[in-house]
Short mmCIF file of C-alpha atoms in Angstrom, two decimals:
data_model
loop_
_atom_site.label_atom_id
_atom_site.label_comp_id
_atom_site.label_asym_id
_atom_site.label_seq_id
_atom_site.Cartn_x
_atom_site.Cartn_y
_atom_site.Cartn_z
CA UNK W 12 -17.88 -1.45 4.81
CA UNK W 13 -15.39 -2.88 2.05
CA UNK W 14 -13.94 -5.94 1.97
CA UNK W 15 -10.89 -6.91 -0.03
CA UNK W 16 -10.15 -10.47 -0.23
CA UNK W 17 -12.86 -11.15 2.45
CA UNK W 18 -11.24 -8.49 4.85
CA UNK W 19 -13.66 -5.87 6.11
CA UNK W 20 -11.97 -2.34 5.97
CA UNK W 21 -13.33 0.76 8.55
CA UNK W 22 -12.75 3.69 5.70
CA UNK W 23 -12.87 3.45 1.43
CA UNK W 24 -9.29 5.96 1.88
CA UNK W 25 -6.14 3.65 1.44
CA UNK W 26 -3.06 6.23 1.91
CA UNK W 27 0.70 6.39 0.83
CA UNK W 28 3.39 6.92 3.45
CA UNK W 29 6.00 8.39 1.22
CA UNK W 30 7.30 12.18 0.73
CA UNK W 31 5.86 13.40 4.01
CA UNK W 32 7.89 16.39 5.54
CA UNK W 33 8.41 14.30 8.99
CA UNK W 34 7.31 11.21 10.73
CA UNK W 35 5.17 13.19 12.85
CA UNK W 36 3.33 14.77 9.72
CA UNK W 37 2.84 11.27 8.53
CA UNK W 38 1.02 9.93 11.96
CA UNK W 39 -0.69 13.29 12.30
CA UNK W 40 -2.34 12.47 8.71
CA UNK W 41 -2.74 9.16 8.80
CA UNK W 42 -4.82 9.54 12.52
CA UNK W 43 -6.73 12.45 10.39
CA UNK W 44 -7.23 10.50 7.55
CA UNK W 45 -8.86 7.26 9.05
CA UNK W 46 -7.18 5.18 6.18
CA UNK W 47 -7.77 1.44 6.87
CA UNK W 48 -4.09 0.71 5.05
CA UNK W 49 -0.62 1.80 4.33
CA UNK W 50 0.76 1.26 1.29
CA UNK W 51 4.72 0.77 2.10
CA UNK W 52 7.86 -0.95 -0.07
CA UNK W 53 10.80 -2.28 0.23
CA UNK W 54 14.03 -0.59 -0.18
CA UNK W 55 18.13 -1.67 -0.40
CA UNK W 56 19.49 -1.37 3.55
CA UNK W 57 22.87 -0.84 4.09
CA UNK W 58 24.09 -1.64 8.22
CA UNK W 59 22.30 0.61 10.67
CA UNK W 60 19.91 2.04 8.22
CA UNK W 61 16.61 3.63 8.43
CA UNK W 62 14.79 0.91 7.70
CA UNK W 63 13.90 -0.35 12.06
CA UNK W 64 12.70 3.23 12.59
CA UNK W 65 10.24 3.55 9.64
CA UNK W 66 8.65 -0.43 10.57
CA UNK W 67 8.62 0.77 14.38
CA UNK W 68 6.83 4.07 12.85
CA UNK W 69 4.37 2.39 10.91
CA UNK W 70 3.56 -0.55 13.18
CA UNK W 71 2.23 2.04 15.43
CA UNK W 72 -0.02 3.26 13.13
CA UNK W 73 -2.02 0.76 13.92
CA UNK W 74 -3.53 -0.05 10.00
CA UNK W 75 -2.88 -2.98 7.68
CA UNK W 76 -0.33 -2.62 5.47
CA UNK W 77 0.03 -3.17 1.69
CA UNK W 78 3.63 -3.44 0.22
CA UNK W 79 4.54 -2.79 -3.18
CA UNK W 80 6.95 -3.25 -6.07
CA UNK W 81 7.52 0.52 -7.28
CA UNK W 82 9.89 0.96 -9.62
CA UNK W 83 9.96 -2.81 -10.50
CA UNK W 84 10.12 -2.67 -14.49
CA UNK W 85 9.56 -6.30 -14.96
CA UNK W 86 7.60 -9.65 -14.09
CA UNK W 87 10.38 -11.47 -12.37
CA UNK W 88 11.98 -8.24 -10.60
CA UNK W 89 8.67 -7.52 -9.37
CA UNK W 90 7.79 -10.91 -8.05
CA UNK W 91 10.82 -11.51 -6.21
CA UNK W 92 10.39 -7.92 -4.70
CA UNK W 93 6.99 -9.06 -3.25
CA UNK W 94 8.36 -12.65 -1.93
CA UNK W 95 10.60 -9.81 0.02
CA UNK W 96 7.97 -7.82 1.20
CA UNK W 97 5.60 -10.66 2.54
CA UNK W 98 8.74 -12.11 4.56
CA UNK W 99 9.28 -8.64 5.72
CA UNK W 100 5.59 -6.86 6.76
CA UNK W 101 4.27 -10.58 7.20
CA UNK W 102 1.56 -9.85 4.71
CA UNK W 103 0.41 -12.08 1.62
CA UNK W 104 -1.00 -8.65 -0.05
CA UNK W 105 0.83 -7.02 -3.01
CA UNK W 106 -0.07 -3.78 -4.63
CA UNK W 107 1.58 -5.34 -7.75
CA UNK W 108 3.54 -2.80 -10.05
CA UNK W 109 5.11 -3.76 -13.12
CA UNK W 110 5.96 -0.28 -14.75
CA UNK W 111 6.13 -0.44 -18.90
CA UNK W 112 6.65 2.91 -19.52
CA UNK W 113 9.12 5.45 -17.74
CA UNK W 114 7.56 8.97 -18.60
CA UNK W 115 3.91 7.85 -17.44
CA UNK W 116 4.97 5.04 -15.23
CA UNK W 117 2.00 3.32 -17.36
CA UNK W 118 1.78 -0.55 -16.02
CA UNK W 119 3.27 -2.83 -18.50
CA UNK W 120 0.49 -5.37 -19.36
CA UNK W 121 2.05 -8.30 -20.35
CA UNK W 122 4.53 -8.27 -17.74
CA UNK W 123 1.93 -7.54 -14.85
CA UNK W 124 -0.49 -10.22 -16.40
CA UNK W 125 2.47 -12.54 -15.94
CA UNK W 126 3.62 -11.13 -12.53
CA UNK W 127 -0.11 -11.63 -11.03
CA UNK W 128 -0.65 -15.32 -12.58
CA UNK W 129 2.65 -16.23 -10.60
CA UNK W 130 2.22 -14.79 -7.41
CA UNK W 131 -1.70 -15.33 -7.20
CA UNK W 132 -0.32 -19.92 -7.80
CA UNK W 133 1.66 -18.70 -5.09
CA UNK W 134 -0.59 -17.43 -2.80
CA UNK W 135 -0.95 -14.15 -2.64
CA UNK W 136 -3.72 -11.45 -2.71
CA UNK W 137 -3.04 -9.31 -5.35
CA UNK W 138 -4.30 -5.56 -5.70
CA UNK W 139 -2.59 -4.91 -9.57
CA UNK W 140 -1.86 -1.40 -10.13
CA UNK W 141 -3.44 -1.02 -13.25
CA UNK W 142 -5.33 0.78 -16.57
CA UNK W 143 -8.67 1.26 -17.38
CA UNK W 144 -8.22 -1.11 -20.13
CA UNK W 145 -11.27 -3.77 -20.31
CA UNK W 146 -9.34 -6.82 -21.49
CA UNK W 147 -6.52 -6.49 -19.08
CA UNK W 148 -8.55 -6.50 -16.56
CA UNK W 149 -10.56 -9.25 -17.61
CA UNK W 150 -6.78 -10.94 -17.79
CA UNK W 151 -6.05 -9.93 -14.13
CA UNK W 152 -8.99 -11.18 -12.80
CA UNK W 153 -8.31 -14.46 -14.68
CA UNK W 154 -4.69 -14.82 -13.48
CA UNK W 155 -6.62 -14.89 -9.91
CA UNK W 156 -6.66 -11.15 -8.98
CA UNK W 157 -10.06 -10.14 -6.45
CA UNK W 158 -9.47 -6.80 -6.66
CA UNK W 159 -8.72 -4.05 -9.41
CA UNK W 160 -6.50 -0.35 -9.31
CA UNK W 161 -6.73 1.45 -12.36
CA UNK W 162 -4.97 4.38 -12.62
CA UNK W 163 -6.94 7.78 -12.29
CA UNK W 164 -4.32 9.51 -13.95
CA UNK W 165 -0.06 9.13 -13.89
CA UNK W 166 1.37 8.20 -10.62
CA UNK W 167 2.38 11.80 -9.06
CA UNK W 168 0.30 14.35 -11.47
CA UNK W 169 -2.43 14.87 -9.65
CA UNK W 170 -4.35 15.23 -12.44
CA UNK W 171 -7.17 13.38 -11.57
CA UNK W 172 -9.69 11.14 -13.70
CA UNK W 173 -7.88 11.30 -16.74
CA UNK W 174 -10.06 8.85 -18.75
CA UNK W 175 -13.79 9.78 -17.26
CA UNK W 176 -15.12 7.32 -19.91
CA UNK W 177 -12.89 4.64 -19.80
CA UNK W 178 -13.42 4.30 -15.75
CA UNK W 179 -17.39 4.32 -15.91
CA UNK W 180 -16.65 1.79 -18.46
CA UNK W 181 -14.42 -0.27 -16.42
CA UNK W 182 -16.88 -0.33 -13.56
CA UNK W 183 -19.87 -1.07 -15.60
CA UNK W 184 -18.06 -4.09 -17.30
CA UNK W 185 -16.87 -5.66 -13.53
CA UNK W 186 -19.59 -4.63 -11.25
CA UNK W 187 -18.83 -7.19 -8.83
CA UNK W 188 -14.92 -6.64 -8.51
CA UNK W 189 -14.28 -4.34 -5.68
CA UNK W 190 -11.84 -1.75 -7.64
CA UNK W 191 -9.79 0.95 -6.34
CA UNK W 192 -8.72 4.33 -8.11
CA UNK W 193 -5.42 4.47 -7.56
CA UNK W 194 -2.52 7.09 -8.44
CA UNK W 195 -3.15 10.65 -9.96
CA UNK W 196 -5.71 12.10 -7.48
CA UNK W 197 -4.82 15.52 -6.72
CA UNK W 198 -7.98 17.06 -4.89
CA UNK W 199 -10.88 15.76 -2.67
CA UNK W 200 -13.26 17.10 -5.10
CA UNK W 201 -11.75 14.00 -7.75
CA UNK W 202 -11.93 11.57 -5.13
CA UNK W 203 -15.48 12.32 -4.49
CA UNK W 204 -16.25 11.54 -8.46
CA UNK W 205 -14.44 8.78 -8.00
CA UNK W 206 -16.51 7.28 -5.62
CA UNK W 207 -19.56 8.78 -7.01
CA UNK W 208 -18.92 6.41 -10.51
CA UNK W 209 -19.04 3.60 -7.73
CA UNK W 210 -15.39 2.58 -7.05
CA UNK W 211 -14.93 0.87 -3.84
CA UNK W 212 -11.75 3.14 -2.22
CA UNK W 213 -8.96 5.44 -3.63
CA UNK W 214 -5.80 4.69 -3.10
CA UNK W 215 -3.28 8.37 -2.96
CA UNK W 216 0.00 9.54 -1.49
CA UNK W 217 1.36 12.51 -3.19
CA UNK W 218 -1.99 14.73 -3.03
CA UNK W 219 -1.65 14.55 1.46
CA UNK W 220 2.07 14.08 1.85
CA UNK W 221 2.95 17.09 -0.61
CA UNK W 222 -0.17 19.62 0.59
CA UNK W 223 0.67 22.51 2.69
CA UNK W 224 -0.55 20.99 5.59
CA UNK W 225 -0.67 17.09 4.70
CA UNK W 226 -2.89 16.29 7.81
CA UNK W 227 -5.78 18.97 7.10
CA UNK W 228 -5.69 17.29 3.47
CA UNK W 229 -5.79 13.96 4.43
CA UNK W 230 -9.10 14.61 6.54
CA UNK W 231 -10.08 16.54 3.49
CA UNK W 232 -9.84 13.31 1.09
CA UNK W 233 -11.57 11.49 4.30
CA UNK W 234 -14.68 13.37 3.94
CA UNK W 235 -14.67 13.56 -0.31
CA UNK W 236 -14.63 9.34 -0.03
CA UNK W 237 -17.70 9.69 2.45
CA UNK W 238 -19.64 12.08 0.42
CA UNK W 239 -18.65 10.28 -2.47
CA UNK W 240 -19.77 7.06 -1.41
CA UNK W 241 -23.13 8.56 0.07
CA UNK W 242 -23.73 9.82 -3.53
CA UNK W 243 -23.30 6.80 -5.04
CA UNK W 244 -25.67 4.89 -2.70
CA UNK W 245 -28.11 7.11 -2.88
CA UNK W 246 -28.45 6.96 -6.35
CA UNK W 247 -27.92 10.56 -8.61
CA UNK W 248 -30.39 12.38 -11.00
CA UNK W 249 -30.20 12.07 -14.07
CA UNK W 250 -28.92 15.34 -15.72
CA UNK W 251 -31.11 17.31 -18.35
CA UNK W 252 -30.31 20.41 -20.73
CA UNK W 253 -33.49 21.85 -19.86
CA UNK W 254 -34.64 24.15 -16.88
CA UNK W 255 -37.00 22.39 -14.46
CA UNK W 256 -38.14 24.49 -11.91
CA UNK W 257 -37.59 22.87 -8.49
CA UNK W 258 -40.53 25.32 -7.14
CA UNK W 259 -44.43 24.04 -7.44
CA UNK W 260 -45.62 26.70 -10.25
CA UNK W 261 -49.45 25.58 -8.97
CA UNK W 262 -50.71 28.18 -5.98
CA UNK W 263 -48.11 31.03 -7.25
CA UNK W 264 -49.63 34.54 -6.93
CA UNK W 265 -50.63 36.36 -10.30
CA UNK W 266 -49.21 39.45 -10.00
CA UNK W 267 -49.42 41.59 -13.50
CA UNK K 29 36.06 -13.54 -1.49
CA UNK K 30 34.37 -10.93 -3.40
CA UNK K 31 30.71 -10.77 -3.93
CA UNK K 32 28.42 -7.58 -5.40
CA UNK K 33 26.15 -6.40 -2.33
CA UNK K 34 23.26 -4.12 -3.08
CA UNK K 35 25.22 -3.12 -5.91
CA UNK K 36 28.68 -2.63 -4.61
CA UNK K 37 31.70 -4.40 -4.99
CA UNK K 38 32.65 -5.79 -1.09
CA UNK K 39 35.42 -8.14 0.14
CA UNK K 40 33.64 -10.72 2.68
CA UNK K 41 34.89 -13.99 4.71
CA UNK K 42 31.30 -16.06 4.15
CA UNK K 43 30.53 -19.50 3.48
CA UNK K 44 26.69 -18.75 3.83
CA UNK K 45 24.24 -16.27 3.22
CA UNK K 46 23.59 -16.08 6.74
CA UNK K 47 27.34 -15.57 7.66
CA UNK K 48 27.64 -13.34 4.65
CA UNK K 49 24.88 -10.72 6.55
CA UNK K 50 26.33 -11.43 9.79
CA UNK K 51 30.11 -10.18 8.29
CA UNK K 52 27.63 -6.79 6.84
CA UNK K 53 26.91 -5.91 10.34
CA UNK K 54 23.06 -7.25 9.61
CA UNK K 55 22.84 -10.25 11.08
CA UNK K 56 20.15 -8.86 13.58
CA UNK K 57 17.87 -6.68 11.55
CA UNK K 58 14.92 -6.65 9.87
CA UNK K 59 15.64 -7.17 6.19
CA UNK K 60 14.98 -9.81 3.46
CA UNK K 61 17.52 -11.00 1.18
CA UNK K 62 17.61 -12.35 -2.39
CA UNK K 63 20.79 -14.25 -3.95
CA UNK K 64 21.49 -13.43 -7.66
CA UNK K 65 17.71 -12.45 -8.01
CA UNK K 66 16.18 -14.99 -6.28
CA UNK K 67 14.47 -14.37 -2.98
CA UNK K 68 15.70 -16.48 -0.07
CA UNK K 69 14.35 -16.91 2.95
CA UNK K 70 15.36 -16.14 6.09
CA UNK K 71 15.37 -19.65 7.54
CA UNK K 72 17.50 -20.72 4.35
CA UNK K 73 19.94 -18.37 4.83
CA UNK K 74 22.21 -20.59 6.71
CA UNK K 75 21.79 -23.56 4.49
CA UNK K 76 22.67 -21.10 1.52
CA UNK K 77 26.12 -21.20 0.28
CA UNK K 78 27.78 -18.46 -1.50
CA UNK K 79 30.32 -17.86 -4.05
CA UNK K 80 32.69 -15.56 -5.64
CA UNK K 81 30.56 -13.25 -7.64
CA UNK K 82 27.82 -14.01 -6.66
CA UNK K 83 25.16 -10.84 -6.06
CA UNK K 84 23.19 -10.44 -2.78
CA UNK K 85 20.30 -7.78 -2.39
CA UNK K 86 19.10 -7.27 1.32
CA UNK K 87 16.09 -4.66 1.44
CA UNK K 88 14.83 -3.47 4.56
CA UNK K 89 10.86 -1.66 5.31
CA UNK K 90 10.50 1.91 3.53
CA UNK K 91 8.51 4.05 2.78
CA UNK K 92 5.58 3.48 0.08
CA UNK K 93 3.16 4.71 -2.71
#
């Protein structure tokens, strides 16, 4: 089990519910994928807009949700966008996004430093969408953040671990933070290494919703996390350059 | 009076935020509102006057990354 802010969650996969090809695709995968929470956000409504159909959609999903503030490109936008969301979903968590940069959508430090002091005095329980930087994180975690998301790679690429080195580093530095790779997973297979350098969830959208069949992926990413996980607890060999022959050489026939 | 909604220019009859979404034909849904980029409150709506000018965002549940 994982426990964010003293919540126990059933599954280490935390799943996106944007870009699906229909509502139905989104339930299908979301049943599929076992994902403990939704990440969601708020958008402008104009009179009889979509906005009762998707809450009605996602209430039934029957997971906790966790609102964000995509797209919000500074401290103050960003913290009145997640005053908005906890009125709305009725939920003190915040994936908090303060974007610095618009061709990598790379968090802007100072600003989400400043965004997570204010709304962590204010109560909140802050999951900062984040880098693998070691200082900023030590500055999250001092503004009151519990929990970590650095970035695997740039939100949408599906690139995977982008920074192999700077991750094991961040999780060696924090080992009791629970942390959560989150954006730029494109494949189970990155997931799994993910969890095998002994992060607590991913956190993915684009990889399911945009797959040819988003439900079969999102069970996919489902079992990666497990076998991840399992990896990690069980504790890995350590690699060597030289052959060691797994077969006892002791009792082997002599045959000239 | 004339206020910016979401954006747009719109021509209103409002002494309150709360009669302001009422006039928008969202007096009943779910959204939250913020007044010139500060988040109000639902139950402050009605105790929050507005004024020509003045710029009102109401966001609604969507979709999320």
């Amino acid at each position: 089990m994982v426990r964010f802010y003293g919540t126990e969650l059933p599954s280490r996969l935390m799943l996106g519910t944007a870009q699906y090809p229909s509502p139905s695709v989104l339930a299908e995968a979301f049943r599929r994928s076992g994902a403990g929470i939704a990440t969601v956000s708020v958008r402008r409504e104009a009179a009889g807009g979509e906005g009762g159909a998707f809450w009605a959609l996602v209430r039934e999903l029957g997971v906790r949700l966790l609102p964000n503030t995509a797209g919000c490109h500074s401290a103050r936008e960003a913290v009145t966008t997640a005053r908005m969301a906890r009125e709305l979903f009725g939920t003190d968590w915040i994936k908090l996004e303060v974007i610095g940069h618009a061709d990598t959508l790379q968090p802007d430090p100072w600003g989400l430093v400043e965004a997570a002091r204010e709304l962590c005095d204010d109560g909140f329980k802050v999951f900062p969408y984040t880098t693998e930087d070691l200082v900023l994180a030590d500055r999250l975690l001092g503004a009151g953040c519990e929990v970590l998301m650095p970035w695997g790679a740039p939100i949408g690429t599906g690139l995977g671990l982008a920074n192999r080195y700077g991750l094991r580093s961040l999780r060696a530095q924090f080992p009791g933070v629970p942390m959560v790779v989150d954006a730029g997973l494109g494949r189970p297979s990155q997931a799994a290494e993910a969890m095998e350098m002994g992060y607590d969830a991913v956190l993915l959208n684009t990889a399911v919703a945009r797959a040819d069949d988003p439900a079969a992926m999102a069970e996919g990413f489902a079992r990666a996390v497990e076998a991840g996980r399992l990896g990690f607890e069980a504790g890995a060999m350590e690699p060597r350059d030289m052959a060691a022959p797994s077969t006892p050489l002791i009792g082997k026939a002599f045959l000239a | 009076m004339r206020i910016m909604v979401n954006g747009t220019a719109r021509e209103i009859a409002a002494d309150t935020l709360a009669e302001a979404l009422v006039a928008l034909g969202q007096g009943e849904e779910t959204v939250a509102t913020a007044l010139n980029e500060e988040f109000v409150p639902a139950t402050a709506r009605a105790r929050t006057p507005i004024a020509p000018g003045d710029r009102i965002e109401i966001v609604a549940p969507r979709q999320g990354g």
